[in-house]
Short mmCIF file of N, CA and C in Angstrom, two decimals:
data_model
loop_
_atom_site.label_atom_id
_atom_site.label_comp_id
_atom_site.label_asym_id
_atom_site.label_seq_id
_atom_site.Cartn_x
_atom_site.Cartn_y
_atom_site.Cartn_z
N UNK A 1 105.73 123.63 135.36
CA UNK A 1 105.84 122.30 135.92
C UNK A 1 104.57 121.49 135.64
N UNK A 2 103.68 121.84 135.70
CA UNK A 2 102.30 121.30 135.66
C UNK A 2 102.13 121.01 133.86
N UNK A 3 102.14 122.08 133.31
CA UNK A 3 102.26 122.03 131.76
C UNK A 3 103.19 120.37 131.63
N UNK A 4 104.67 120.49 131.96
CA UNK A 4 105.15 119.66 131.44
C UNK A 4 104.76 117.88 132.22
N UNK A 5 104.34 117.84 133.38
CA UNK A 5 103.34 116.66 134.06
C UNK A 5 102.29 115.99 132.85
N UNK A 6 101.91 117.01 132.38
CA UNK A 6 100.83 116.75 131.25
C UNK A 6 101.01 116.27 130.30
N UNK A 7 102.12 116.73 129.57
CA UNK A 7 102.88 116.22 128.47
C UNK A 7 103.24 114.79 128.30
N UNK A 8 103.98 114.80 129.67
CA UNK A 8 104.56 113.66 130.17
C UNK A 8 103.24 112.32 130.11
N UNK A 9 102.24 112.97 130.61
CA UNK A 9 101.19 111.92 130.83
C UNK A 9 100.49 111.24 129.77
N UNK A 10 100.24 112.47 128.86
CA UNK A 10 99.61 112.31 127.90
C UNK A 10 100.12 111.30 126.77
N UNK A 11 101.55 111.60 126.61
CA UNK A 11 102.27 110.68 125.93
C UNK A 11 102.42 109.40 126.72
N UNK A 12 102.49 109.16 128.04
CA UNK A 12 102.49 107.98 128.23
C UNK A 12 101.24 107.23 127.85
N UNK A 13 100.00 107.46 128.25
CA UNK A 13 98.78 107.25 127.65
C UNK A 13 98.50 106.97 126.55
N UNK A 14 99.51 107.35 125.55
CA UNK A 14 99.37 107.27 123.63
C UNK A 14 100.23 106.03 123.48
N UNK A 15 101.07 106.32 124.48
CA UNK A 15 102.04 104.60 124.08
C UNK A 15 102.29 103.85 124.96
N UNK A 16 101.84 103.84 125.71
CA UNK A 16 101.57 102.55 126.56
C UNK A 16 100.84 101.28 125.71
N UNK A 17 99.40 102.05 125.44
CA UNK A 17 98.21 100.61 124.86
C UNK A 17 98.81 100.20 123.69
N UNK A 18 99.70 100.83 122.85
CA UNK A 18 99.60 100.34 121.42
C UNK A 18 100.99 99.31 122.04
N UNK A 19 101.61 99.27 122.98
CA UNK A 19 102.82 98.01 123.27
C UNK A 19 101.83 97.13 123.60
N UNK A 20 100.86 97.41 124.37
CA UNK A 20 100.33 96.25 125.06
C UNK A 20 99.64 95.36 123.81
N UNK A 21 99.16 95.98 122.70
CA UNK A 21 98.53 95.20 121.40
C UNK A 21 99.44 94.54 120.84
N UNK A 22 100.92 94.91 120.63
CA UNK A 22 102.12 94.00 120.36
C UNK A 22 102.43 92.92 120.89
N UNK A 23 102.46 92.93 121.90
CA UNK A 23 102.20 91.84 122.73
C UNK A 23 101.09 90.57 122.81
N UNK A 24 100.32 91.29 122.11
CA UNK A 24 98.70 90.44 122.25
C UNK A 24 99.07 89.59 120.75
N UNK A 25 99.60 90.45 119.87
CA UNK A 25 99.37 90.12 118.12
C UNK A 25 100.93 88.93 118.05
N UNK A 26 102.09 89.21 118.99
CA UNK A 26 103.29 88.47 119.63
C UNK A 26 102.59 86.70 120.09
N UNK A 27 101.87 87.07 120.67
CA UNK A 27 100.76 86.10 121.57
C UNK A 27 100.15 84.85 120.95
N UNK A 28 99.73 85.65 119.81
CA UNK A 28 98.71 85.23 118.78
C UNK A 28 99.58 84.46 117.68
N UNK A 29 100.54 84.95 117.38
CA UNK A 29 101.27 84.46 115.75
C UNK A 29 102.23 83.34 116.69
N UNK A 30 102.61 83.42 117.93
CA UNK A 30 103.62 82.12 118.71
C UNK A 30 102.63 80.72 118.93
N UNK A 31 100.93 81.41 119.43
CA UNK A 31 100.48 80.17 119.10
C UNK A 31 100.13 79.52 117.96
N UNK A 32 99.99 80.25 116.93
CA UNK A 32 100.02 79.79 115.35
C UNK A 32 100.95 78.68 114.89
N UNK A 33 102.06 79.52 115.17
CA UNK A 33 103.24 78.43 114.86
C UNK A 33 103.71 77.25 115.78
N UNK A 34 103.41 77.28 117.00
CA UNK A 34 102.76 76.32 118.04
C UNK A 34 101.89 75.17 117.57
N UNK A 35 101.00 75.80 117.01
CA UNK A 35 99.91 74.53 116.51
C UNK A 35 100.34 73.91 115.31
N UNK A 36 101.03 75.27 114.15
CA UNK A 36 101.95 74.57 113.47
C UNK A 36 102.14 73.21 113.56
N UNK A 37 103.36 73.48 114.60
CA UNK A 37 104.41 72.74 114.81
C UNK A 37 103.86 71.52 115.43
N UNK A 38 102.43 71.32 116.10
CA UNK A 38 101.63 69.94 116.47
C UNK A 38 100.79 69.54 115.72
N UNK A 39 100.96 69.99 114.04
CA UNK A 39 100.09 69.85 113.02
C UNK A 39 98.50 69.97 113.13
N UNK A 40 98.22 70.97 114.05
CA UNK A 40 96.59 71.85 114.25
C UNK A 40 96.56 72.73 112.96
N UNK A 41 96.15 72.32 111.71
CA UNK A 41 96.09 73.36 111.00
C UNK A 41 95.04 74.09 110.95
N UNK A 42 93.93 73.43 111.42
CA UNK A 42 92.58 74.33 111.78
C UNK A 42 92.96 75.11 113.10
N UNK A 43 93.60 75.26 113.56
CA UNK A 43 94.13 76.31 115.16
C UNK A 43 95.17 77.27 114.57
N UNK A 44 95.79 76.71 113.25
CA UNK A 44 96.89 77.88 113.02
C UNK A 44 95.88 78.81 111.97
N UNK A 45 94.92 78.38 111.23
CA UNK A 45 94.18 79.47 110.70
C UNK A 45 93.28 80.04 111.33
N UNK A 46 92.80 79.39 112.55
CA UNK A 46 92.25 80.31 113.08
C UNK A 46 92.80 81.12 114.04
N UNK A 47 93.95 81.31 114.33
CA UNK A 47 94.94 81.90 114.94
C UNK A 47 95.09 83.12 113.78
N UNK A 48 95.67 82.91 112.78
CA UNK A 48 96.01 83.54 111.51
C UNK A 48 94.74 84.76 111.34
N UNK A 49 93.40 83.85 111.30
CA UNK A 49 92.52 84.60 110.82
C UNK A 49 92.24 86.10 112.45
N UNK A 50 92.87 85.64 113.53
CA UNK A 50 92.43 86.69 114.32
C UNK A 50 93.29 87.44 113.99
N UNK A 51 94.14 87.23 113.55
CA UNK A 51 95.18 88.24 113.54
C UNK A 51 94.77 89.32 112.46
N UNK A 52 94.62 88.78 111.10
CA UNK A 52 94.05 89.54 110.16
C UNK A 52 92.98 90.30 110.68
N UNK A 53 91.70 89.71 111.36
CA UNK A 53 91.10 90.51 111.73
C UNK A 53 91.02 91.78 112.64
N UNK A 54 91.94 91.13 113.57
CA UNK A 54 92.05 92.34 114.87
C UNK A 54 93.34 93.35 114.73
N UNK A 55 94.17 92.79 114.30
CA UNK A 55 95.64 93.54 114.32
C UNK A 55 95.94 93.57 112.66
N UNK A 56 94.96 94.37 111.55
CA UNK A 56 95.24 94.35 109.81
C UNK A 56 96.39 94.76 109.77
N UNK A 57 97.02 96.08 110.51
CA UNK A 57 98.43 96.31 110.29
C UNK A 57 99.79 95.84 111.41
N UNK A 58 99.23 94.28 111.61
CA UNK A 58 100.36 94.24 112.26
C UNK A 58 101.74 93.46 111.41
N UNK A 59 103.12 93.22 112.33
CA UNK A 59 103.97 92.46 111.33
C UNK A 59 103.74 91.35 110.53
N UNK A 60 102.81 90.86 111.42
CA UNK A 60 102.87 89.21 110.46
C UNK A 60 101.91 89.39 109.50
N UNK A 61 101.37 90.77 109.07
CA UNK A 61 100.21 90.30 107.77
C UNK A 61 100.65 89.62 106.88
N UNK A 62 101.60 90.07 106.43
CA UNK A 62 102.54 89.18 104.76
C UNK A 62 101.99 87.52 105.53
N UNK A 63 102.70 87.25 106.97
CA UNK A 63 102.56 85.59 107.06
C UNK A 63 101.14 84.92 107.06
N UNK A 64 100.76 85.87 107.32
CA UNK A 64 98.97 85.49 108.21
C UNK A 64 98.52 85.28 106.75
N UNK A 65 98.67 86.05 105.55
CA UNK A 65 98.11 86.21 104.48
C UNK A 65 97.94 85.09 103.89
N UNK A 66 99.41 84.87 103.87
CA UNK A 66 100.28 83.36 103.28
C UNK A 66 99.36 82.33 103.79
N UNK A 67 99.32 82.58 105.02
CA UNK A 67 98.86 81.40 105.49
C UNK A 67 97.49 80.88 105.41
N UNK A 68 96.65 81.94 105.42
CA UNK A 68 95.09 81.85 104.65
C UNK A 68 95.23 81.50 103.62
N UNK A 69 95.73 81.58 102.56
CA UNK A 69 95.55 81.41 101.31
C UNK A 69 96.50 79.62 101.27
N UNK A 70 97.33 79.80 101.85
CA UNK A 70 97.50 78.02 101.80
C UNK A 70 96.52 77.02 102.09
N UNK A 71 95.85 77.41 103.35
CA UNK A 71 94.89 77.12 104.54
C UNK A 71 93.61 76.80 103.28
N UNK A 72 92.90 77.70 102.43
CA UNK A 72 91.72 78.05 101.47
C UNK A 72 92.11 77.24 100.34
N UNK A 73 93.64 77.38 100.22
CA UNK A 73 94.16 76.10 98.53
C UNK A 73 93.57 75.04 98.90
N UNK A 74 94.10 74.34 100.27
CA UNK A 74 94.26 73.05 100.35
C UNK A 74 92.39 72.46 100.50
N UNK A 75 91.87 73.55 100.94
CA UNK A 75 90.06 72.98 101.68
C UNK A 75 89.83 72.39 100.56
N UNK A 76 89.50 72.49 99.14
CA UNK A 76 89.86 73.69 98.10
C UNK A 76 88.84 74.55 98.13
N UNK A 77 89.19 75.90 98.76
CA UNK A 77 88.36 76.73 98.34
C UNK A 77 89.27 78.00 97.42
N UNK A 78 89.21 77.64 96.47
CA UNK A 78 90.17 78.62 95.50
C UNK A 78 89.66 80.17 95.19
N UNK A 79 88.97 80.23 95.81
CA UNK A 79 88.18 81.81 95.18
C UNK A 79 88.56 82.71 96.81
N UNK A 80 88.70 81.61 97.98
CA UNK A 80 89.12 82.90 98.83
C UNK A 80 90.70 82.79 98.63
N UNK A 81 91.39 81.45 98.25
CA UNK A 81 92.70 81.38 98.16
C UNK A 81 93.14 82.33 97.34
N UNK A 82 92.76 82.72 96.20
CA UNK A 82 93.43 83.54 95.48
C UNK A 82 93.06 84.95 96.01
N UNK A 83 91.83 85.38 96.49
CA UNK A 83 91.59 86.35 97.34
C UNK A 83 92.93 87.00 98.28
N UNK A 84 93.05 85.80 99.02
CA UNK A 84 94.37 86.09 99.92
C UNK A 84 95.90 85.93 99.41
N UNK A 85 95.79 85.24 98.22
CA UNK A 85 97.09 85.56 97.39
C UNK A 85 97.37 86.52 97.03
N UNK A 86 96.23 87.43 96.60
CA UNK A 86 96.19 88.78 95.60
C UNK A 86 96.37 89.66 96.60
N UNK A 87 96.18 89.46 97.72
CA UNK A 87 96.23 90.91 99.00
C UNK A 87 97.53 90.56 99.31
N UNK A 88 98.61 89.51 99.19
CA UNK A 88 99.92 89.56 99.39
C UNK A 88 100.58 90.38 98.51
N UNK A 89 100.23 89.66 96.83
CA UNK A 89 100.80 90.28 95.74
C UNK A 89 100.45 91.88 95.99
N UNK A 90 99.18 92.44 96.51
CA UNK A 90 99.22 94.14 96.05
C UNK A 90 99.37 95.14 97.11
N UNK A 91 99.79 94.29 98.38
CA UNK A 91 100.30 95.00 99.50
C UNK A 91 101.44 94.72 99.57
N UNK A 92 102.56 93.50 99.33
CA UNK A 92 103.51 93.21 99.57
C UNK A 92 104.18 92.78 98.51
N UNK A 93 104.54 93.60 97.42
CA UNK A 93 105.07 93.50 95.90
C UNK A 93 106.41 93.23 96.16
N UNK A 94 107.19 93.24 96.98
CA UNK A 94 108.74 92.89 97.20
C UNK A 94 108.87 91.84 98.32
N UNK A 95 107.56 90.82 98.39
CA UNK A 95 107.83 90.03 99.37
C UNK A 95 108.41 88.85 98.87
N UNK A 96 109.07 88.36 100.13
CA UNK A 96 109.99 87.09 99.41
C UNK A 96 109.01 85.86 99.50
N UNK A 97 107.78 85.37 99.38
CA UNK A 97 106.78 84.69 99.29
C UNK A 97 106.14 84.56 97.63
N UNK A 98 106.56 86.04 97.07
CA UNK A 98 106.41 86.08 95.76
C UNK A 98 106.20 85.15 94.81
N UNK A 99 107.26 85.03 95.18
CA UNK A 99 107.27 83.42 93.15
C UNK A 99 106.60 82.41 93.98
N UNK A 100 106.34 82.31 95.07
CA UNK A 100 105.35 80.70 95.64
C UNK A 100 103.54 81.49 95.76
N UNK A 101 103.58 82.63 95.79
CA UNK A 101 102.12 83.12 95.55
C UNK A 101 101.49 83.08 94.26
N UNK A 102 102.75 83.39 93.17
CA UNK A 102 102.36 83.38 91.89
C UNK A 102 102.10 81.66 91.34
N UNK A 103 102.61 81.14 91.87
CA UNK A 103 103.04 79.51 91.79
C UNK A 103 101.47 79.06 92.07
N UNK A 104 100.68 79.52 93.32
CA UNK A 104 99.51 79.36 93.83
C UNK A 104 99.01 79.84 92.75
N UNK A 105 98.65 81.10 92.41
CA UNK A 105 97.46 81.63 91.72
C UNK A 105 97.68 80.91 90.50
N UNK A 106 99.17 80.21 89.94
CA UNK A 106 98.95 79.96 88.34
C UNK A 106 98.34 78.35 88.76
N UNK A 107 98.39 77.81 89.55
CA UNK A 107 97.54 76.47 89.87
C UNK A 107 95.71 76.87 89.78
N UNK A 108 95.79 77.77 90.55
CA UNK A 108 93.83 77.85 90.72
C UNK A 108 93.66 78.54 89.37
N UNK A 109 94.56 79.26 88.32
CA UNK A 109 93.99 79.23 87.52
C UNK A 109 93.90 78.14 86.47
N UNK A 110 94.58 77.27 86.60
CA UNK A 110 95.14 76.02 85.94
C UNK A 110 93.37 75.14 85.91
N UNK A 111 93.20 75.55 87.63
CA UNK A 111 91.90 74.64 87.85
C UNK A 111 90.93 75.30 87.65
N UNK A 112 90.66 76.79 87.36
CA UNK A 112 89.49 76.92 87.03
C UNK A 112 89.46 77.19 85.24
N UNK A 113 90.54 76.70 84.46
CA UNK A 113 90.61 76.95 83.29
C UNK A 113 90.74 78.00 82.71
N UNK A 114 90.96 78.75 83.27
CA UNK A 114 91.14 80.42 82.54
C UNK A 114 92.87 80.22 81.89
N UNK A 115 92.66 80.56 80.74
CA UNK A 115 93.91 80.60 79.80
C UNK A 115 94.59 81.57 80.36
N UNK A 116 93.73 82.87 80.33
CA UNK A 116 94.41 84.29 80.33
C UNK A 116 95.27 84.63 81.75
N UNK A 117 94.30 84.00 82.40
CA UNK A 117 95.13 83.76 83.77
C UNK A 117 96.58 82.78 83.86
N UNK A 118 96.79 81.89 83.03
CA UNK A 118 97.27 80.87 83.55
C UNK A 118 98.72 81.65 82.66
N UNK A 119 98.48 82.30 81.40
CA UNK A 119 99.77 83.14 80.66
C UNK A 119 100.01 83.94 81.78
N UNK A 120 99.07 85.05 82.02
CA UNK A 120 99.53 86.02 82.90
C UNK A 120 100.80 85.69 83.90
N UNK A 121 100.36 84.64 84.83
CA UNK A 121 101.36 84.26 85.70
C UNK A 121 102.55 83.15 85.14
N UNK A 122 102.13 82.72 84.08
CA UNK A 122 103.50 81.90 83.83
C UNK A 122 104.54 82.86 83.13
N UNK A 123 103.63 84.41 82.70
CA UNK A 123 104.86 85.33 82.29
C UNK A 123 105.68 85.93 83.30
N UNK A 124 104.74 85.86 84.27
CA UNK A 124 105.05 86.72 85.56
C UNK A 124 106.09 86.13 86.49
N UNK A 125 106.02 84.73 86.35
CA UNK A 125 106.95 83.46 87.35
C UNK A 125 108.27 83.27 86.20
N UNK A 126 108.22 83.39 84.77
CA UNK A 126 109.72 83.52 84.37
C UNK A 126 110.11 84.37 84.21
N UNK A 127 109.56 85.63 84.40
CA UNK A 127 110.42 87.17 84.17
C UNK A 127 110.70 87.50 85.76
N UNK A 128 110.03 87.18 86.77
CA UNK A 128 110.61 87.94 88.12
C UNK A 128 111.81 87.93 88.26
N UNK A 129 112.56 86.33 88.05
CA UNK A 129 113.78 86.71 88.52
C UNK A 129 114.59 86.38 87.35
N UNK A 130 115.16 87.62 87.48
CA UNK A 130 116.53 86.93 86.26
C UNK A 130 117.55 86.70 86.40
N UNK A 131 117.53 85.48 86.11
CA UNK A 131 118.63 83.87 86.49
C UNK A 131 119.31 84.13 85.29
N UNK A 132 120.96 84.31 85.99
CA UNK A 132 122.26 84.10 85.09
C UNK A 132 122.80 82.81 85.42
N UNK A 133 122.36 81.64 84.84
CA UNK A 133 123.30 80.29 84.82
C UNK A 133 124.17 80.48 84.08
N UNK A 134 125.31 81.02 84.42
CA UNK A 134 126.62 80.92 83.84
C UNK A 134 127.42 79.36 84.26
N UNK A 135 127.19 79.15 85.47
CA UNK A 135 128.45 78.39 86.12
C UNK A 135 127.46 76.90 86.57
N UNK A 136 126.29 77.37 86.64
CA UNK A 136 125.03 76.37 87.17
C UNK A 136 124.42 75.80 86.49
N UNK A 137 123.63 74.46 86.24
CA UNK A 137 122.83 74.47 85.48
C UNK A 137 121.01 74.88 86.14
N UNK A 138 121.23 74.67 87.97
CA UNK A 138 119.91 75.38 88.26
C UNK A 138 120.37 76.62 89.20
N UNK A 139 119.35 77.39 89.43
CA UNK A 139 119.25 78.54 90.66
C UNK A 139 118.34 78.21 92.04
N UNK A 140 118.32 78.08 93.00
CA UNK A 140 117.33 78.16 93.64
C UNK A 140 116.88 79.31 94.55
N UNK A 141 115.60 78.99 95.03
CA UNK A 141 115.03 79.95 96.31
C UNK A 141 114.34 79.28 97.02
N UNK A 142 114.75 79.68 98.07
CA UNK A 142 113.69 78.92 99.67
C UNK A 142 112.42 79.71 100.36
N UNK A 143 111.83 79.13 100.63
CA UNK A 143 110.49 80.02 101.58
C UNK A 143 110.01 79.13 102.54
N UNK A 144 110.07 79.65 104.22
CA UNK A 144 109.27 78.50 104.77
C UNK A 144 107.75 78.98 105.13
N UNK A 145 107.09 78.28 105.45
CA UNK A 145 105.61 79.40 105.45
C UNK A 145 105.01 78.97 106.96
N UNK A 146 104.40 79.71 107.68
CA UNK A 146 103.54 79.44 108.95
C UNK A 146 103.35 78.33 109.48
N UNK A 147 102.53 77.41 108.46
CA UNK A 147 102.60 76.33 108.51
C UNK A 147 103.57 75.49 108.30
N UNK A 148 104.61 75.51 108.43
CA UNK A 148 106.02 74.88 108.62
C UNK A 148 106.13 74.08 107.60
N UNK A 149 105.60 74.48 106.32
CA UNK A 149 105.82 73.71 104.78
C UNK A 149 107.35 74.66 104.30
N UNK A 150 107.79 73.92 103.97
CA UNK A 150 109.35 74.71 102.73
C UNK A 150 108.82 74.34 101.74
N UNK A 151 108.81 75.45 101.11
CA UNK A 151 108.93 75.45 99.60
C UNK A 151 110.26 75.93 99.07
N UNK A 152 110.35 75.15 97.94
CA UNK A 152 111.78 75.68 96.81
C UNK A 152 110.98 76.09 95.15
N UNK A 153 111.57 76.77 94.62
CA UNK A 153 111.50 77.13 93.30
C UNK A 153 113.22 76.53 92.94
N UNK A 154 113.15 76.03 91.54
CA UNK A 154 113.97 76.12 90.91
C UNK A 154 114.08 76.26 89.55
N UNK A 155 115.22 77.04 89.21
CA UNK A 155 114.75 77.57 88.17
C UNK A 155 115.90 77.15 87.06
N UNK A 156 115.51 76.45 86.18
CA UNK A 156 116.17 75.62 84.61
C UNK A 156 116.65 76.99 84.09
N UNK A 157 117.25 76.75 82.36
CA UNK A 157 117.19 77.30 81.47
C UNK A 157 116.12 77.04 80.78
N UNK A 158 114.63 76.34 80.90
CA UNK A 158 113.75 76.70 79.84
C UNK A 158 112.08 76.24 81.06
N UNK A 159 113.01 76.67 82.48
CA UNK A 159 111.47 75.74 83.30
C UNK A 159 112.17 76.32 84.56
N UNK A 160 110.82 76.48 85.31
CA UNK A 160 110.65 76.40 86.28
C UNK A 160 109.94 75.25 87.84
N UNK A 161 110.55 75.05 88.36
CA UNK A 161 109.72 73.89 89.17
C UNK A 161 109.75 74.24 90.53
N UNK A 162 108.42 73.82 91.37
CA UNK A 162 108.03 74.52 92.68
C UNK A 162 107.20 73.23 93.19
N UNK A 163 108.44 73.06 94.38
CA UNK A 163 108.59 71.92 95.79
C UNK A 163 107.92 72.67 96.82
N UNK A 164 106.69 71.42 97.26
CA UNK A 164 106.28 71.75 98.24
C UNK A 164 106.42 70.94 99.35
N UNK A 165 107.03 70.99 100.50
CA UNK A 165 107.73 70.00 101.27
C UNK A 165 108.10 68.81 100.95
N UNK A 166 108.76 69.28 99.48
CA UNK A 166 110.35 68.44 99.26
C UNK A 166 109.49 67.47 97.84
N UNK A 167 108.04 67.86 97.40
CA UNK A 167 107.02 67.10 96.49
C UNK A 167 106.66 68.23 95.48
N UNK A 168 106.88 67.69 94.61
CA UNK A 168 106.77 68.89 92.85
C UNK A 168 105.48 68.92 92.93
N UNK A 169 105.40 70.51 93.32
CA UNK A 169 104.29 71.18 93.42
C UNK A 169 103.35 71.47 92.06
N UNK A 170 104.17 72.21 90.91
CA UNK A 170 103.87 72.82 89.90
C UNK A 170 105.11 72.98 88.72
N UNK A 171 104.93 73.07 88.04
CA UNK A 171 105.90 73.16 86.68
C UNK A 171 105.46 74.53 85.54
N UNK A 172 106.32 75.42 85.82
CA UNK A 172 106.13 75.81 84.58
C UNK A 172 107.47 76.52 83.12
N UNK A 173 107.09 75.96 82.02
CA UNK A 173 108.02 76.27 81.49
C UNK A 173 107.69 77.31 80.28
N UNK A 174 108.75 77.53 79.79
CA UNK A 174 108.82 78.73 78.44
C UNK A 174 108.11 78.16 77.68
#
């Protein structure tokens, strides 16, 4: 009886605190999108940025990520933006943020002039998805991001184009 008291305890003790941090990191990403939504974008990154810091593996990293690296495009500070682009791309390789991260990095490389960079991702943004326009002449995809921007990709037979709240973000073609 005593043995199993212990058991009992011990495990409550192991999972109790880690709900109560869910809750805290729950806390944190509602006021993000809160400030969002009252256009505080200096309150949603710094919301964002606690999160990254205190809770690295919690759910919203993919968003928090996103959202730094939008947050760093726009200052322009492009060297942490792509920083935080690249920790989406190599932690979150099947995220649906994808073709608008690559969309980012082929801009800052656009602006810091690197050729090699700017092929890399324009190979990378027309091979991800492969678009059968049989019946269409475009495809699209949606993403909304933290900061309550929609983005669209759409994708031609010889181009690609990427809307950023509803304003042609970037272009790239074959």
């Amino acid at each position: 009886m005593r043995m199993r008291v212990w058991i009992i305890l011990t495990g409550w003790l192991l999972f109790v605190p880690a709900s109560g941090y869910a809750g805290e990191v729950d806390a944190l990403y509602a006021k993000a999108l809160q400030a969002a939504r009252a256009g505080r974008v200096d309150f949603v990154f710094m919301y964002c940025n606690q999160i990254d810091r205190e809770y690295p593996r919690s759910r919203y990293r993919e968003q928090v990520l996103f959202a730094k690296g939008e947050y760093f495009y726009e200052l322009p500070a492009h060297a942490l933006a792509k920083e935080a682009f690249e920790k989406v791309l190599e932690e979150y390789p099947q995220s649906p943020a994808k073709l608008f991260v690559l969309s980012y990095l082929h801009k800052i490389a656009e602006a810091e002039g690197k050729a090699e960079s700017i092929e890399r991702f324009r190979k990378e943004i027309l091979t991800l998805r492969q678009v059968g326009l049989v019946f269409k002449e475009t495809k699209e995809y949606n993403y909304s991001s933290p900061f309550y921007r929609s983005y669209r990709a759409v994708f031609y037979i010889d181009k690609v184009e990427f809307y950023r709240g509803g304003e042609l973000f970037a272009a790239v073609s074959q």
